[in-house]
Amino acid sequence: MTPRPALNRSLLALAGLVLLGGGLLILFAGFDLYRRHDLVPPAGWPLTAPADVLLGSADRAGWSSQGWWWPAVIAALVLAALLALWWLLAQLSRRRPGSLPVGGTPPQEGVELRDRALADAIATEAGALPGVDDATVRITGRPAHHRTRVGLTLTPEGAPGATLGALCEGPLRTARRSTGLPDMPTEVRLHVARHKPHRAE
């Protein structure tokens, strides 16, 4: 897993837990579930009844009278907005190379090959290899530093070593020859298809 997807999943999981916890807190208080089901919330637990609020009038007046309160709130909101904007721009940045040169770098006469077309071609050729039940290919990164990720689902009779050799000598070599690139960093993940159950009659 690359660092960016790991960070994204961690942030999404954290945001999801916060939203889930806040939603359940409001739901329990709004429907008065504590009283209806004779539940005793922990001491100091916020929002235990439909009429409860997070900050009462006295609390709001007490906090806002502090000299540091409004600068701290504004700074926190600005920081949260900047972090959200940074995260959004990071998601919008292209993670796929888009197009790859054909015949070397720089591309000859401006001819380029779309990464999706190359991935589909590799997947089609890899899926036709002996012992391969299914193949998926994804090309990530930038044109100068791209990476090919291949997922192969082998038949129960497939041999991993022979399949990897056929993949390198077949589809990947064809892709290198088509693009003219001396090297194509490739990550291959192998899975084995399960036997289909046989019905005895």
PDB file of N, CA, C and O in Angstrom, residues 74-130:
ATOM      1  N   ILE A  74     -10.872  31.122  15.821  1.00  0.00           N
ATOM      2  CA  ILE A  74     -10.606  31.517  14.434  1.00  0.00           C
ATOM      3  C   ILE A  74      -9.384  30.767  13.900  1.00  0.00           C
ATOM      4  O   ILE A  74      -9.379  30.285  12.757  1.00  0.00           O
ATOM      5  N   ALA A  75      -8.324  30.652  14.713  1.00  0.00           N
ATOM      6  CA  ALA A  75      -7.125  29.937  14.275  1.00  0.00           C
ATOM      7  C   ALA A  75      -7.431  28.463  14.005  1.00  0.00           C
ATOM      8  O   ALA A  75      -6.952  27.884  13.019  1.00  0.00           O
ATOM      9  N   ALA A  76      -8.253  27.847  14.859  1.00  0.00           N
ATOM     10  CA  ALA A  76      -8.610  26.441  14.660  1.00  0.00           C
ATOM     11  C   ALA A  76      -9.421  26.258  13.380  1.00  0.00           C
ATOM     12  O   ALA A  76      -9.195  25.308  12.618  1.00  0.00           O
ATOM     13  N   LEU A  77     -10.363  27.172  13.129  1.00  0.00           N
ATOM     14  CA  LEU A  77     -11.165  27.070  11.915  1.00  0.00           C
ATOM     15  C   LEU A  77     -10.318  27.272  10.661  1.00  0.00           C
ATOM     16  O   LEU A  77     -10.480  26.569   9.664  1.00  0.00           O
ATOM     17  N   VAL A  78      -9.399  28.239  10.706  1.00  0.00           N
ATOM     18  CA  VAL A  78      -8.518  28.475   9.555  1.00  0.00           C
ATOM     19  C   VAL A  78      -7.631  27.262   9.304  1.00  0.00           C
ATOM     20  O   VAL A  78      -7.439  26.828   8.161  1.00  0.00           O
ATOM     21  N   LEU A  79      -7.083  26.686  10.382  1.00  0.00           N
ATOM     22  CA  LEU A  79      -6.238  25.514  10.234  1.00  0.00           C
ATOM     23  C   LEU A  79      -7.013  24.335   9.660  1.00  0.00           C
ATOM     24  O   LEU A  79      -6.531  23.628   8.759  1.00  0.00           O
ATOM     25  N   ALA A  80      -8.243  24.137  10.148  1.00  0.00           N
ATOM     26  CA  ALA A  80      -9.064  23.047   9.620  1.00  0.00           C
ATOM     27  C   ALA A  80      -9.388  23.270   8.147  1.00  0.00           C
ATOM     28  O   ALA A  80      -9.367  22.332   7.339  1.00  0.00           O
ATOM     29  N   ALA A  81      -9.691  24.525   7.770  1.00  0.00           N
ATOM     30  CA  ALA A  81      -9.986  24.822   6.361  1.00  0.00           C
ATOM     31  C   ALA A  81      -8.773  24.594   5.475  1.00  0.00           C
ATOM     32  O   ALA A  81      -8.884  24.046   4.365  1.00  0.00           O
ATOM     33  N   LEU A  82      -7.576  24.989   5.949  1.00  0.00           N
ATOM     34  CA  LEU A  82      -6.366  24.787   5.159  1.00  0.00           C
ATOM     35  C   LEU A  82      -6.045  23.303   5.000  1.00  0.00           C
ATOM     36  O   LEU A  82      -5.660  22.853   3.908  1.00  0.00           O
ATOM     37  N   LEU A  83      -6.215  22.532   6.062  1.00  0.00           N
ATOM     38  CA  LEU A  83      -5.974  21.097   5.969  1.00  0.00           C
ATOM     39  C   LEU A  83      -6.962  20.426   5.020  1.00  0.00           C
ATOM     40  O   LEU A  83      -6.590  19.549   4.232  1.00  0.00           O
ATOM     41  N   ALA A  84      -8.225  20.839   5.092  1.00  0.00           N
ATOM     42  CA  ALA A  84      -9.222  20.271   4.185  1.00  0.00           C
ATOM     43  C   ALA A  84      -8.917  20.631   2.733  1.00  0.00           C
ATOM     44  O   ALA A  84      -9.052  19.801   1.827  1.00  0.00           O
ATOM     45  N   LEU A  85      -8.472  21.879   2.498  1.00  0.00           N
ATOM     46  CA  LEU A  85      -8.128  22.298   1.137  1.00  0.00           C
ATOM     47  C   LEU A  85      -6.916  21.535   0.631  1.00  0.00           C
ATOM     48  O   LEU A  85      -6.882  21.103  -0.530  1.00  0.00           O
ATOM     49  N   TRP A  86      -5.919  21.358   1.500  1.00  0.00           N
ATOM     50  CA  TRP A  86      -4.733  20.601   1.100  1.00  0.00           C
ATOM     51  C   TRP A  86      -5.100  19.169   0.754  1.00  0.00           C
ATOM     52  O   TRP A  86      -4.622  18.607  -0.245  1.00  0.00           O
ATOM     53  N   TRP A  87      -5.953  18.549   1.559  1.00  0.00           N
ATOM     54  CA  TRP A  87      -6.359  17.173   1.296  1.00  0.00           C
ATOM     55  C   TRP A  87      -7.137  17.075  -0.004  1.00  0.00           C
ATOM     56  O   TRP A  87      -6.942  16.141  -0.797  1.00  0.00           O
ATOM     57  N   LEU A  88      -8.021  18.059  -0.272  1.00  0.00           N
ATOM     58  CA  LEU A  88      -8.801  18.038  -1.500  1.00  0.00           C
ATOM     59  C   LEU A  88      -7.903  18.179  -2.715  1.00  0.00           C
ATOM     60  O   LEU A  88      -8.068  17.454  -3.710  1.00  0.00           O
ATOM     61  N   LEU A  89      -6.950  19.105  -2.673  1.00  0.00           N
ATOM     62  CA  LEU A  89      -6.037  19.282  -3.807  1.00  0.00           C
ATOM     63  C   LEU A  89      -5.179  18.044  -4.019  1.00  0.00           C
ATOM     64  O   LEU A  89      -4.866  17.688  -5.165  1.00  0.00           O
ATOM     65  N   ALA A  90      -4.806  17.368  -2.942  1.00  0.00           N
ATOM     66  CA  ALA A  90      -4.024  16.143  -3.073  1.00  0.00           C
ATOM     67  C   ALA A  90      -4.826  15.048  -3.761  1.00  0.00           C
ATOM     68  O   ALA A  90      -4.279  14.254  -4.527  1.00  0.00           O
ATOM     69  N   GLN A  91      -6.143  15.008  -3.494  1.00  0.00           N
ATOM     70  CA  GLN A  91      -6.973  13.996  -4.144  1.00  0.00           C
ATOM     71  C   GLN A  91      -7.182  14.294  -5.626  1.00  0.00           C
ATOM     72  O   GLN A  91      -7.333  13.386  -6.442  1.00  0.00           O
ATOM     73  N   LEU A  92      -7.216  15.589  -5.961  1.00  0.00           N
ATOM     74  CA  LEU A  92      -7.463  15.955  -7.351  1.00  0.00           C
ATOM     75  C   LEU A  92      -6.226  15.807  -8.221  1.00  0.00           C
ATOM     76  O   LEU A  92      -6.344  15.795  -9.442  1.00  0.00           O
ATOM     77  N   SER A  93      -5.053  15.724  -7.603  1.00  0.00           N
ATOM     78  CA  SER A  93      -3.842  15.575  -8.406  1.00  0.00           C
ATOM     79  C   SER A  93      -3.849  14.206  -9.074  1.00  0.00           C
ATOM     80  O   SER A  93      -4.276  13.206  -8.506  1.00  0.00           O
ATOM     81  N   ARG A  94      -3.384  14.166 -10.309  1.00  0.00           N
ATOM     82  CA  ARG A  94      -3.418  12.935 -11.093  1.00  0.00           C
ATOM     83  C   ARG A  94      -2.454  11.904 -10.519  1.00  0.00           C
ATOM     84  O   ARG A  94      -1.294  12.190 -10.283  1.00  0.00           O
ATOM     85  N   ARG A  95      -2.967  10.700 -10.295  1.00  0.00           N
ATOM     86  CA  ARG A  95      -2.128   9.625  -9.796  1.00  0.00           C
ATOM     87  C   ARG A  95      -1.698   8.689 -10.910  1.00  0.00           C
ATOM     88  O   ARG A  95      -0.888   7.821 -10.711  1.00  0.00           O
ATOM     89  N   ARG A  96      -2.315   8.819 -12.062  1.00  0.00           N
ATOM     90  CA  ARG A  96      -1.979   7.955 -13.170  1.00  0.00           C
ATOM     91  C   ARG A  96      -1.188   8.748 -14.191  1.00  0.00           C
ATOM     92  O   ARG A  96      -1.369   9.947 -14.339  1.00  0.00           O
ATOM     93  N   PRO A  97      -0.280   8.095 -14.919  1.00  0.00           N
ATOM     94  CA  PRO A  97       0.544   8.849 -15.860  1.00  0.00           C
ATOM     95  C   PRO A  97      -0.223   9.459 -17.010  1.00  0.00           C
ATOM     96  O   PRO A  97       0.255  10.384 -17.648  1.00  0.00           O
ATOM     97  N   GLY A  98      -1.418   8.949 -17.317  1.00  0.00           N
ATOM     98  CA  GLY A  98      -2.211   9.520 -18.420  1.00  0.00           C
ATOM     99  C   GLY A  98      -1.771   8.986 -19.753  1.00  0.00           C
ATOM    100  O   GLY A  98      -2.524   8.333 -20.461  1.00  0.00           O
ATOM    101  N   SER A  99      -0.547   9.246 -20.151  1.00  0.00           N
ATOM    102  CA  SER A  99      -0.020   8.745 -21.415  1.00  0.00           C
ATOM    103  C   SER A  99       1.452   8.430 -21.253  1.00  0.00           C
ATOM    104  O   SER A  99       2.153   9.035 -20.447  1.00  0.00           O
ATOM    105  N   LEU A 100       1.907   7.458 -22.018  1.00  0.00           N
ATOM    106  CA  LEU A 100       3.293   7.034 -21.976  1.00  0.00           C
ATOM    107  C   LEU A 100       3.908   7.227 -23.350  1.00  0.00           C
ATOM    108  O   LEU A 100       3.223   7.107 -24.377  1.00  0.00           O
ATOM    109  N   PRO A 101       5.200   7.523 -23.421  1.00  0.00           N
ATOM    110  CA  PRO A 101       5.842   7.712 -24.721  1.00  0.00           C
ATOM    111  C   PRO A 101       5.917   6.405 -25.496  1.00  0.00           C
ATOM    112  O   PRO A 101       6.002   5.327 -24.911  1.00  0.00           O
ATOM    113  N   VAL A 102       5.883   6.498 -26.794  1.00  0.00           N
ATOM    114  CA  VAL A 102       6.012   5.340 -27.668  1.00  0.00           C
ATOM    115  C   VAL A 102       7.319   5.478 -28.427  1.00  0.00           C
ATOM    116  O   VAL A 102       7.551   6.475 -29.103  1.00  0.00           O
ATOM    117  N   GLY A 103       8.177   4.490 -28.292  1.00  0.00           N
ATOM    118  CA  GLY A 103       9.423   4.506 -29.035  1.00  0.00           C
ATOM    119  C   GLY A 103      10.540   5.219 -28.324  1.00  0.00           C
ATOM    120  O   GLY A 103      11.553   5.541 -28.943  1.00  0.00           O
ATOM    121  N   GLY A 104      10.408   5.513 -27.030  1.00  0.00           N
ATOM    122  CA  GLY A 104      11.503   6.120 -26.301  1.00  0.00           C
ATOM    123  C   GLY A 104      11.118   7.422 -25.659  1.00  0.00           C
ATOM    124  O   GLY A 104       9.987   7.870 -25.742  1.00  0.00           O
ATOM    125  N   THR A 105      12.070   8.039 -24.991  1.00  0.00           N
ATOM    126  CA  THR A 105      11.865   9.308 -24.303  1.00  0.00           C
ATOM    127  C   THR A 105      12.889  10.309 -24.828  1.00  0.00           C
ATOM    128  O   THR A 105      14.085  10.069 -24.753  1.00  0.00           O
ATOM    129  N   PRO A 106      12.461  11.479 -25.383  1.00  0.00           N
ATOM    130  CA  PRO A 106      11.074  11.905 -25.546  1.00  0.00           C
ATOM    131  C   PRO A 106      10.358  11.114 -26.624  1.00  0.00           C
ATOM    132  O   PRO A 106      11.018  10.488 -27.453  1.00  0.00           O
ATOM    133  N   PRO A 107       9.027  11.120 -26.637  1.00  0.00           N
ATOM    134  CA  PRO A 107       8.293  10.331 -27.617  1.00  0.00           C
ATOM    135  C   PRO A 107       8.601  10.786 -29.035  1.00  0.00           C
ATOM    136  O   PRO A 107       8.725  11.965 -29.310  1.00  0.00           O
ATOM    137  N   GLN A 108       8.713   9.824 -29.919  1.00  0.00           N
ATOM    138  CA  GLN A 108       9.009  10.131 -31.303  1.00  0.00           C
ATOM    139  C   GLN A 108       7.799  10.761 -31.976  1.00  0.00           C
ATOM    140  O   GLN A 108       6.703  10.199 -31.948  1.00  0.00           O
ATOM    141  N   GLU A 109       8.002  11.921 -32.571  1.00  0.00           N
ATOM    142  CA  GLU A 109       6.983  12.637 -33.332  1.00  0.00           C
ATOM    143  C   GLU A 109       5.723  12.867 -32.508  1.00  0.00           C
ATOM    144  O   GLU A 109       4.618  12.908 -33.029  1.00  0.00           O
ATOM    145  N   GLY A 110       5.865  12.974 -31.182  1.00  0.00           N
ATOM    146  CA  GLY A 110       4.718  13.282 -30.332  1.00  0.00           C
ATOM    147  C   GLY A 110       3.716  12.154 -30.186  1.00  0.00           C
ATOM    148  O   GLY A 110       2.596  12.375 -29.741  1.00  0.00           O
ATOM    149  N   VAL A 111       4.100  10.931 -30.563  1.00  0.00           N
ATOM    150  CA  VAL A 111       3.174   9.802 -30.446  1.00  0.00           C
ATOM    151  C   VAL A 111       3.190   9.302 -29.010  1.00  0.00           C
ATOM    152  O   VAL A 111       4.249   9.040 -28.440  1.00  0.00           O
ATOM    153  N   GLU A 112       2.015   9.171 -28.425  1.00  0.00           N
ATOM    154  CA  GLU A 112       1.890   8.699 -27.057  1.00  0.00           C
ATOM    155  C   GLU A 112       0.835   7.606 -26.972  1.00  0.00           C
ATOM    156  O   GLU A 112      -0.057   7.518 -27.806  1.00  0.00           O
ATOM    157  N   LEU A 113       0.957   6.794 -25.942  1.00  0.00           N
ATOM    158  CA  LEU A 113       0.040   5.684 -25.708  1.00  0.00           C
ATOM    159  C   LEU A 113      -0.655   5.904 -24.379  1.00  0.00           C
ATOM    160  O   LEU A 113       0.002   6.118 -23.363  1.00  0.00           O
ATOM    161  N   ARG A 114      -1.969   5.876 -24.388  1.00  0.00           N
ATOM    162  CA  ARG A 114      -2.711   6.066 -23.156  1.00  0.00           C
ATOM    163  C   ARG A 114      -2.438   4.922 -22.196  1.00  0.00           C
ATOM    164  O   ARG A 114      -2.354   3.758 -22.596  1.00  0.00           O
ATOM    165  N   ASP A 115      -2.284   5.266 -20.924  1.00  0.00           N
ATOM    166  CA  ASP A 115      -1.967   4.241 -19.932  1.00  0.00           C
ATOM    167  C   ASP A 115      -3.068   3.200 -19.816  1.00  0.00           C
ATOM    168  O   ASP A 115      -2.803   2.020 -19.605  1.00  0.00           O
ATOM    169  N   ARG A 116      -4.322   3.630 -19.972  1.00  0.00           N
ATOM    170  CA  ARG A 116      -5.428   2.667 -19.885  1.00  0.00           C
ATOM    171  C   ARG A 116      -5.396   1.673 -21.041  1.00  0.00           C
ATOM    172  O   ARG A 116      -5.672   0.477 -20.862  1.00  0.00           O
ATOM    173  N   ALA A 117      -5.038   2.173 -22.237  1.00  0.00           N
ATOM    174  CA  ALA A 117      -4.962   1.274 -23.386  1.00  0.00           C
ATOM    175  C   ALA A 117      -3.838   0.259 -23.201  1.00  0.00           C
ATOM    176  O   ALA A 117      -3.992  -0.933 -23.514  1.00  0.00           O
ATOM    177  N   LEU A 118      -2.679   0.721 -22.684  1.00  0.00           N
ATOM    178  CA  LEU A 118      -1.579  -0.200 -22.440  1.00  0.00           C
ATOM    179  C   LEU A 118      -1.942  -1.211 -21.359  1.00  0.00           C
ATOM    180  O   LEU A 118      -1.634  -2.404 -21.482  1.00  0.00           O
ATOM    181  N   ALA A 119      -2.621  -0.757 -20.299  1.00  0.00           N
ATOM    182  CA  ALA A 119      -3.033  -1.674 -19.233  1.00  0.00           C
ATOM    183  C   ALA A 119      -4.009  -2.717 -19.758  1.00  0.00           C
ATOM    184  O   ALA A 119      -3.908  -3.904 -19.420  1.00  0.00           O
ATOM    185  N   ASP A 120      -4.950  -2.297 -20.601  1.00  0.00           N
ATOM    186  CA  ASP A 120      -5.906  -3.249 -21.178  1.00  0.00           C
ATOM    187  C   ASP A 120      -5.204  -4.267 -22.068  1.00  0.00           C
ATOM    188  O   ASP A 120      -5.552  -5.456 -22.071  1.00  0.00           O
ATOM    189  N   ALA A 121      -4.210  -3.802 -22.841  1.00  0.00           N
ATOM    190  CA  ALA A 121      -3.483  -4.713 -23.721  1.00  0.00           C
ATOM    191  C   ALA A 121      -2.699  -5.741 -22.916  1.00  0.00           C
ATOM    192  O   ALA A 121      -2.694  -6.941 -23.236  1.00  0.00           O
ATOM    193  N   ILE A 122      -2.032  -5.279 -21.849  1.00  0.00           N
ATOM    194  CA  ILE A 122      -1.289  -6.217 -21.003  1.00  0.00           C
ATOM    195  C   ILE A 122      -2.242  -7.205 -20.335  1.00  0.00           C
ATOM    196  O   ILE A 122      -1.953  -8.411 -20.252  1.00  0.00           O
ATOM    197  N   ALA A 123      -3.382  -6.714 -19.852  1.00  0.00           N
ATOM    198  CA  ALA A 123      -4.337  -7.596 -19.172  1.00  0.00           C
ATOM    199  C   ALA A 123      -4.902  -8.642 -20.135  1.00  0.00           C
ATOM    200  O   ALA A 123      -5.070  -9.809 -19.768  1.00  0.00           O
ATOM    201  N   THR A 124      -5.187  -8.233 -21.362  1.00  0.00           N
ATOM    202  CA  THR A 124      -5.728  -9.182 -22.343  1.00  0.00           C
ATOM    203  C   THR A 124      -4.721 -10.271 -22.661  1.00  0.00           C
ATOM    204  O   THR A 124      -5.052 -11.466 -22.714  1.00  0.00           O
ATOM    205  N   GLU A 125      -3.468  -9.858 -22.874  1.00  0.00           N
ATOM    206  CA  GLU A 125      -2.434 -10.838 -23.199  1.00  0.00           C
ATOM    207  C   GLU A 125      -2.121 -11.721 -22.002  1.00  0.00           C
ATOM    208  O   GLU A 125      -1.914 -12.926 -22.142  1.00  0.00           O
ATOM    209  N   ALA A 126      -2.094 -11.121 -20.798  1.00  0.00           N
ATOM    210  CA  ALA A 126      -1.809 -11.920 -19.602  1.00  0.00           C
ATOM    211  C   ALA A 126      -2.943 -12.888 -19.295  1.00  0.00           C
ATOM    212  O   ALA A 126      -2.706 -13.998 -18.817  1.00  0.00           O
ATOM    213  N   GLY A 127      -4.187 -12.461 -19.562  1.00  0.00           N
ATOM    214  CA  GLY A 127      -5.312 -13.346 -19.300  1.00  0.00           C
ATOM    215  C   GLY A 127      -5.349 -14.563 -20.192  1.00  0.00           C
ATOM    216  O   GLY A 127      -6.008 -15.557 -19.871  1.00  0.00           O
ATOM    217  N   ALA A 128      -4.628 -14.491 -21.328  1.00  0.00           N
ATOM    218  CA  ALA A 128      -4.597 -15.628 -22.248  1.00  0.00           C
ATOM    219  C   ALA A 128      -3.448 -16.584 -21.965  1.00  0.00           C
ATOM    220  O   ALA A 128      -3.302 -17.599 -22.654  1.00  0.00           O
ATOM    221  N   LEU A 129      -2.624 -16.286 -20.961  1.00  0.00           N
ATOM    222  CA  LEU A 129      -1.509 -17.174 -20.638  1.00  0.00           C
ATOM    223  C   LEU A 129      -2.021 -18.485 -20.051  1.00  0.00           C
ATOM    224  O   LEU A 129      -3.061 -18.522 -19.382  1.00  0.00           O
ATOM    225  N   PRO A 130      -1.300 -19.574 -20.258  1.00  0.00           N
ATOM    226  CA  PRO A 130      -1.715 -20.861 -19.669  1.00  0.00           C
ATOM    227  C   PRO A 130      -1.716 -20.794 -18.149  1.00  0.00           C
ATOM    228  O   PRO A 130      -0.786 -20.262 -17.533  1.00  0.00           O
TER     229      PRO A 130
END
